[in-house]
CSV table of C-alpha atoms and ligand atoms in Angstrom, one decimal:
chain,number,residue,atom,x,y,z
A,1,UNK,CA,71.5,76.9,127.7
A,2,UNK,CA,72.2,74.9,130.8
A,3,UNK,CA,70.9,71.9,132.3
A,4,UNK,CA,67.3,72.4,134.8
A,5,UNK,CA,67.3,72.3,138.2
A,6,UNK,CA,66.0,68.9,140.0
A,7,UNK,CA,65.3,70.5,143.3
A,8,UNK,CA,64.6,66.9,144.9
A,9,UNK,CA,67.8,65.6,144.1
A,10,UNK,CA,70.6,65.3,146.4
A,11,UNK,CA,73.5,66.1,144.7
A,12,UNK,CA,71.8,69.8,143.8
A,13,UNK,CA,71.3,70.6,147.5
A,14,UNK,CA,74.0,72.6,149.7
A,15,UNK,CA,75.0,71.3,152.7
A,16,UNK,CA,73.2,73.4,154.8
A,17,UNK,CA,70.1,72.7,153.0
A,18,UNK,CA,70.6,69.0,153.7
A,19,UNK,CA,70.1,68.7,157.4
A,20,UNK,CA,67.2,71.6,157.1
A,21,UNK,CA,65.1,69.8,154.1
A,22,UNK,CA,65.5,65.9,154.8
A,23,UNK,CA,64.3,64.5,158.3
A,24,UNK,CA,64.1,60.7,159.9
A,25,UNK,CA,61.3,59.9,157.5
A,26,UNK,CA,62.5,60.6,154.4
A,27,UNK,CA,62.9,58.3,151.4
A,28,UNK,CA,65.9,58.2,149.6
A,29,UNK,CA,65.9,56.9,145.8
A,30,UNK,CA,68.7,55.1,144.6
A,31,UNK,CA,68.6,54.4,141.1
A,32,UNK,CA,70.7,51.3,140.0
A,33,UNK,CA,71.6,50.7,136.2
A,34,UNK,CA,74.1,48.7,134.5
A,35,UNK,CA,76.0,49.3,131.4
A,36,UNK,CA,75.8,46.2,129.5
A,37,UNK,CA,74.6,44.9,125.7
A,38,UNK,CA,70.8,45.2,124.9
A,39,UNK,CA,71.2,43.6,121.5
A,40,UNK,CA,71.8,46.1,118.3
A,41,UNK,CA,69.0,48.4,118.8
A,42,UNK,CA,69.5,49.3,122.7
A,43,UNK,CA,72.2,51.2,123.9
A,44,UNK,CA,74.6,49.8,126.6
A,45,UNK,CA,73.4,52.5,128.9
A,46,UNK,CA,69.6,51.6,128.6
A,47,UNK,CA,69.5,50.2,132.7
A,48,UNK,CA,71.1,53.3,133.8
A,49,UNK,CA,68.3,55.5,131.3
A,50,UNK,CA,65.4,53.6,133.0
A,51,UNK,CA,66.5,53.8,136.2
A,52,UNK,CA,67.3,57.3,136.3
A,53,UNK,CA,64.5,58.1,134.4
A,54,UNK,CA,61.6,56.0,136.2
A,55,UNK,CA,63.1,57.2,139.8
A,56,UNK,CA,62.8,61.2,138.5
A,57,UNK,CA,59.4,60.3,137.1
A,58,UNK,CA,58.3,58.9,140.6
A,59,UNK,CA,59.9,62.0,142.4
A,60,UNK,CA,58.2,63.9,139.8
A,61,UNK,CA,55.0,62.6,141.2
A,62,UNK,CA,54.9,61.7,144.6
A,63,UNK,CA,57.9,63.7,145.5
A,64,UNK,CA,55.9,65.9,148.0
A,65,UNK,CA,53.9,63.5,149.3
A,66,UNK,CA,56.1,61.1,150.9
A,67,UNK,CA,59.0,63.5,150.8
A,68,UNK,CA,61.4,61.6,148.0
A,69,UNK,CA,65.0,62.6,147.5
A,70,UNK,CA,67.2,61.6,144.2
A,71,UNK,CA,70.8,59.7,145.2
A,72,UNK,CA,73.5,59.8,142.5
A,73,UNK,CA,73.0,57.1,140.2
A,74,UNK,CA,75.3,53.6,140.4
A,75,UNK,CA,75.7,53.0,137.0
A,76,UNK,CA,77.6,49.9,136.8
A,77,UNK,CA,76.5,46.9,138.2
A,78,UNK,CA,76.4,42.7,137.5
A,79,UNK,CA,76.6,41.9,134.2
A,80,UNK,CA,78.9,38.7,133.6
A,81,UNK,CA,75.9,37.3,132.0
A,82,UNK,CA,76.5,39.7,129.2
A,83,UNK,CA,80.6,40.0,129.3
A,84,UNK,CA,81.1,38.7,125.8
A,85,UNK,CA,80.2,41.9,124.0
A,86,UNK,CA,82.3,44.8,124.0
A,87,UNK,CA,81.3,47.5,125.8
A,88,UNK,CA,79.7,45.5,128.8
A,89,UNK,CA,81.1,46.4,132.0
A,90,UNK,CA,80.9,44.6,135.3
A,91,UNK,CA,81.8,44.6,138.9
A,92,UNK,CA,82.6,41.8,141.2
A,93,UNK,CA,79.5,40.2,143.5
A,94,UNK,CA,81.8,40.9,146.0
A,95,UNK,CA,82.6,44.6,144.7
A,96,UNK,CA,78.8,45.1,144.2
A,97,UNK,CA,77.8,43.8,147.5
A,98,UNK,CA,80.6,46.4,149.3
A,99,UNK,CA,79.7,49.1,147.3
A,100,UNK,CA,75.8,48.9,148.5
A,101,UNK,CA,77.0,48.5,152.2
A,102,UNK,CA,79.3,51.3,152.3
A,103,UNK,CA,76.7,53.2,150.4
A,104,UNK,CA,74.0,52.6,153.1
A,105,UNK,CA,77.3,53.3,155.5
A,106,UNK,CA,77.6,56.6,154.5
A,107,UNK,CA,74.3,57.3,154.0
A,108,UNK,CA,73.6,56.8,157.7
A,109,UNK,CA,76.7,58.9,158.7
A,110,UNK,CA,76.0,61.9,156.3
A,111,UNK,CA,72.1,62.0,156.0
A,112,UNK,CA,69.2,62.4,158.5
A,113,UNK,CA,66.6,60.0,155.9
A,114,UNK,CA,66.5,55.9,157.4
A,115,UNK,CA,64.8,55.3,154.6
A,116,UNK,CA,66.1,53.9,151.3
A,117,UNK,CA,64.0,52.8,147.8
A,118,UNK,CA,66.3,51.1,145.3
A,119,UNK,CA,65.0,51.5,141.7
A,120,UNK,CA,66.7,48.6,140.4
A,121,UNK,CA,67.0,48.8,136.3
A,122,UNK,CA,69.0,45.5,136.3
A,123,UNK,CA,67.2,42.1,136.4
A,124,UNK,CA,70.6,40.6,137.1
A,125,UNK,CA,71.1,42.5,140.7
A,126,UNK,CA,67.6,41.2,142.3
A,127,UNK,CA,69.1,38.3,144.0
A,128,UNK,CA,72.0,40.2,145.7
A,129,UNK,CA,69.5,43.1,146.5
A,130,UNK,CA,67.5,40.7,148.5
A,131,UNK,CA,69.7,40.1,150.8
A,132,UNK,CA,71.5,43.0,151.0
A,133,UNK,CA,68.0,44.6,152.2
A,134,UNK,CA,68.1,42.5,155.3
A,135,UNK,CA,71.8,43.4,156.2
A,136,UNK,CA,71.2,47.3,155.6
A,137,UNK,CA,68.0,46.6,158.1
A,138,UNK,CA,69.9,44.3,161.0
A,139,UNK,CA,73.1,46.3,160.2
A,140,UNK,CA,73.1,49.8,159.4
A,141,UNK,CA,69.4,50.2,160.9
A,142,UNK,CA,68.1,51.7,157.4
A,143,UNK,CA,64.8,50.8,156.3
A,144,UNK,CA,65.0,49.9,152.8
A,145,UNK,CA,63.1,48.3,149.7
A,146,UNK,CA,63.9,47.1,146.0
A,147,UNK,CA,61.5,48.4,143.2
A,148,UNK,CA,62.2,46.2,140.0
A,149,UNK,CA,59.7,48.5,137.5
A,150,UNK,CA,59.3,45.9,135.5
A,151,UNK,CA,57.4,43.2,137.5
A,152,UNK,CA,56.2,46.4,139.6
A,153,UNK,CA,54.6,47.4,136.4
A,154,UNK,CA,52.7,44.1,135.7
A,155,UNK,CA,53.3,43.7,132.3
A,156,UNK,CA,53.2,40.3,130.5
A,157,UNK,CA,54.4,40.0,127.1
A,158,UNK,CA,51.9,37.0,126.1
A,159,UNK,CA,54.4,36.1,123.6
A,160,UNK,CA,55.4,32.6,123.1
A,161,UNK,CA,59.1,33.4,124.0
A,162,UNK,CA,59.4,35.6,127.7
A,163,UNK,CA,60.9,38.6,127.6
A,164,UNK,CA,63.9,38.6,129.5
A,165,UNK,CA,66.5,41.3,128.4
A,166,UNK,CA,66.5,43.4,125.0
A,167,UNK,CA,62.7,42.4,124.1
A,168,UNK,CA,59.3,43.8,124.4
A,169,UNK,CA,59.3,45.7,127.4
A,170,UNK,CA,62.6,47.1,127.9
A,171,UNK,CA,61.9,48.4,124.2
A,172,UNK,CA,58.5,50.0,124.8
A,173,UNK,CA,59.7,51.9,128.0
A,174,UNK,CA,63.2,53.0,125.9
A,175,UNK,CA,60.7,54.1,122.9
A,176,UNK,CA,58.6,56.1,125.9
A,177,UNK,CA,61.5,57.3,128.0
A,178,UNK,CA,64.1,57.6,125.6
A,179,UNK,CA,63.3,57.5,122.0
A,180,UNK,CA,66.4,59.1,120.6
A,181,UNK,CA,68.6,56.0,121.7
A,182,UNK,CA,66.8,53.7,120.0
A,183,UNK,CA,67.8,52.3,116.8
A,184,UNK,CA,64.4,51.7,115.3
A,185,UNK,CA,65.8,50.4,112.1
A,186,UNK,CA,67.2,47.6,113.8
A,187,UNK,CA,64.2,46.4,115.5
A,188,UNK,CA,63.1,44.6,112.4
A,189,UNK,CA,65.4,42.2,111.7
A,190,UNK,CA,65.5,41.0,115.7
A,191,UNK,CA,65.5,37.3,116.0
A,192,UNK,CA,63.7,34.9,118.5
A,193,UNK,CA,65.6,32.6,120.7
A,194,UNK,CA,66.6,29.3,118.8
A,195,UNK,CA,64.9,27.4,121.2
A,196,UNK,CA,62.0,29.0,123.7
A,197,UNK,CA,62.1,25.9,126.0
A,198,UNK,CA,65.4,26.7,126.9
A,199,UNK,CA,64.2,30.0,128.2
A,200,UNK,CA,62.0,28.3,130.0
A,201,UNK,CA,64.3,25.6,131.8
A,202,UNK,CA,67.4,28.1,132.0
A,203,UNK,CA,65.9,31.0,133.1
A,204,UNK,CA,62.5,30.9,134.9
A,205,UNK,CA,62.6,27.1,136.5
A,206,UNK,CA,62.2,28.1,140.4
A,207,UNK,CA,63.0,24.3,141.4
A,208,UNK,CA,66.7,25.5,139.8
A,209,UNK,CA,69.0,28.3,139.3
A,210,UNK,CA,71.5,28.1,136.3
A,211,UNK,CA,74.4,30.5,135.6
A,212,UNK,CA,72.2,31.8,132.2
A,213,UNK,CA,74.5,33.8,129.5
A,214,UNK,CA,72.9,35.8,126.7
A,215,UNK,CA,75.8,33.9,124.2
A,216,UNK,CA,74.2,30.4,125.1
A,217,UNK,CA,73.2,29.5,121.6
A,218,UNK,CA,69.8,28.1,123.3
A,219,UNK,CA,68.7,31.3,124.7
A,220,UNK,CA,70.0,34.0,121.7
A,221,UNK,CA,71.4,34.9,118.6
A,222,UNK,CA,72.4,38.7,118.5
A,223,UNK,CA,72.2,39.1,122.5
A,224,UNK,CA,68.1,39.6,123.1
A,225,UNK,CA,65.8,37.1,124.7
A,226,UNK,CA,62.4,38.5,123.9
A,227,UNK,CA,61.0,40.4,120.7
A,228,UNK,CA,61.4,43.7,120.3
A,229,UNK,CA,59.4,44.0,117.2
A,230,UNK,CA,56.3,44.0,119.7
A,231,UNK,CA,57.4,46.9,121.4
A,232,UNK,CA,55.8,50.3,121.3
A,233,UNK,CA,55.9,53.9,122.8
A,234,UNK,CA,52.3,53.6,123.9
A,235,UNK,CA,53.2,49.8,125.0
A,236,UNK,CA,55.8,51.8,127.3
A,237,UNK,CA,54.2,54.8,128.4
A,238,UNK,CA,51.1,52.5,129.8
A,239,UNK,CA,53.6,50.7,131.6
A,240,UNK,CA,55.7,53.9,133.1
A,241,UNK,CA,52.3,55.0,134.2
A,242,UNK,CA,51.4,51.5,135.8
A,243,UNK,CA,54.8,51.5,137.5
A,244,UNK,CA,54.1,55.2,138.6
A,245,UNK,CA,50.3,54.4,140.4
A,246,UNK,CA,52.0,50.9,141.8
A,247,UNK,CA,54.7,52.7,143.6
A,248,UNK,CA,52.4,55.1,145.8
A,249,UNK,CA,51.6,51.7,148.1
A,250,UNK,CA,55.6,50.9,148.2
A,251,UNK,CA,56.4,54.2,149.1
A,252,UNK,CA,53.1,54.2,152.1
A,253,UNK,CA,54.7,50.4,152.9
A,254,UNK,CA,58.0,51.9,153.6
A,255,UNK,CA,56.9,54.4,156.0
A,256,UNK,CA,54.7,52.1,157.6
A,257,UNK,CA,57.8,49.1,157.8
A,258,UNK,CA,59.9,51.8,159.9
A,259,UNK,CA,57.1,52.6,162.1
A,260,UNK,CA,58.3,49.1,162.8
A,261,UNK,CA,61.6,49.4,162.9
A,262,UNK,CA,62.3,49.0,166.5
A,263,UNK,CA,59.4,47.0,167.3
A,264,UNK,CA,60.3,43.7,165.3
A,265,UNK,CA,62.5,41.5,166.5
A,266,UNK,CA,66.1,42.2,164.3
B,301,ZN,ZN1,68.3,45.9,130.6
């Protein structure tokens, strides 16, 4: 018994190995979860588990081709959207946005790779992410994108109520990644939101952004927007693979964006 090696991630490397095996070019994943409510039949872990999971999946994959490396995962994240049910915990924007600077920071100080791919698990961190990109860039000189697997996997629920958080999708890719977590007798009884316009206004109006909870009576009863009972492990696989094939031109963007590095005006 013990646990298998990853060789492409970090943490398992000596030091020595460090300078020898990454150079300039190489791209550093850094999986981001949260640890937050997912309704009764996700665990509060499910961000970090798809995360972690898609980011060794992609290694898995295209590891040797554009040279990937694993970073430790950051687990916790921004959740106050969630902070009404035990177990959610959150940082600070400000915390959150300090930790991701003094992350690039160190990652420029201790490792050769200028290159950084964020697999973001948690919806709830893109804005911050955005702009923390540019800063990393004009900053800390590190070239770095956001993959939110999700969106990057191009799957729409065609449900009358979007899937925001504990629905559909997030199901389907637990049910493919991570079946043992789920709590498949749950599913059933999942309610829709009381009141699918609300989703709609709340949530995805781009002409306004409202501090959305997941207790707002409009948007949820037990914590999910979306409907899980439309979830399935094939649903999830298709869109891991998806996610997978779409992430070969991020990865070839990256490299081509530092080629650029210097030449664009910072
Ligand atoms: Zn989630």
């Amino acid at each position: 018994m013990g646990r298998s090696p990853f060789p492409r991630s970090l943490g398992e490397l000596t030091f020595p190995e460090v300078s020898r095996k990454l150079k300039e070019s190489s791209i550093l994943c850094l999986p981001i979860g949260a640890i937050e409510q997912h309704g009764a039949h996700l665990p509060l872990n499910t961000d970090v588990v798809v995360a972690e999971e898609l980011t060794r999946a992609l290694i898995a994959r295209w590891g040797d081709q554009f040279d990937l490396w694993q970073l430790p995962t950051l687990s916790i994240s921004l959740s106050l959207e969630h902070d009404w049910a035990p177990g959610t915990l959150s940082l600070s924007v400000q915390t959150f946005a300090a930790l991701l600077k003094e992350m690039g920071r160190e990652i420029v100080r201790a490792l050769p790779a200028r290159n950084l791919a964020i697999v973001n698990g948690h919806g709830g961190n893109r804005g911050i992410l955005e702009n923390l990109l540019r800063e990393l860039r004009s900053d800390l000189a590190l070239n770095a994108c956001v993959i939110h697997p999700f969106d990057l996997a191009g799957a729409t629920s065609g449900a009358a109520v979007r899937d925001v958080h504990g629905g559909a999708r997030e199901t389907s890719v637990m049910l493919a990644l991570a079946p043992d977590l789920v709590r498949r007798d749950l599913i059933a009884g999942a309610e829709q939101p009381p009141v699918p316009d609300s989703v709609a206004a709340l949530i995805f109006d781009r002409g306004v952004t409202w501090p959305w909870r997941t207790d707002d009576p409009r948007l949820a009863r037990t914590g999910i927007i979306g409907d899980p009972r439309e979830a399935s492990a094939e649903r999830g696989r298709a869109m891991v693979d998806s996610m997978i094939e779409a992430a070969r031109d991020v990865f070839a963007r990256l490299l081509e964006n530092q080629s650029f590095m210097g030449k664009a005006a910072r």
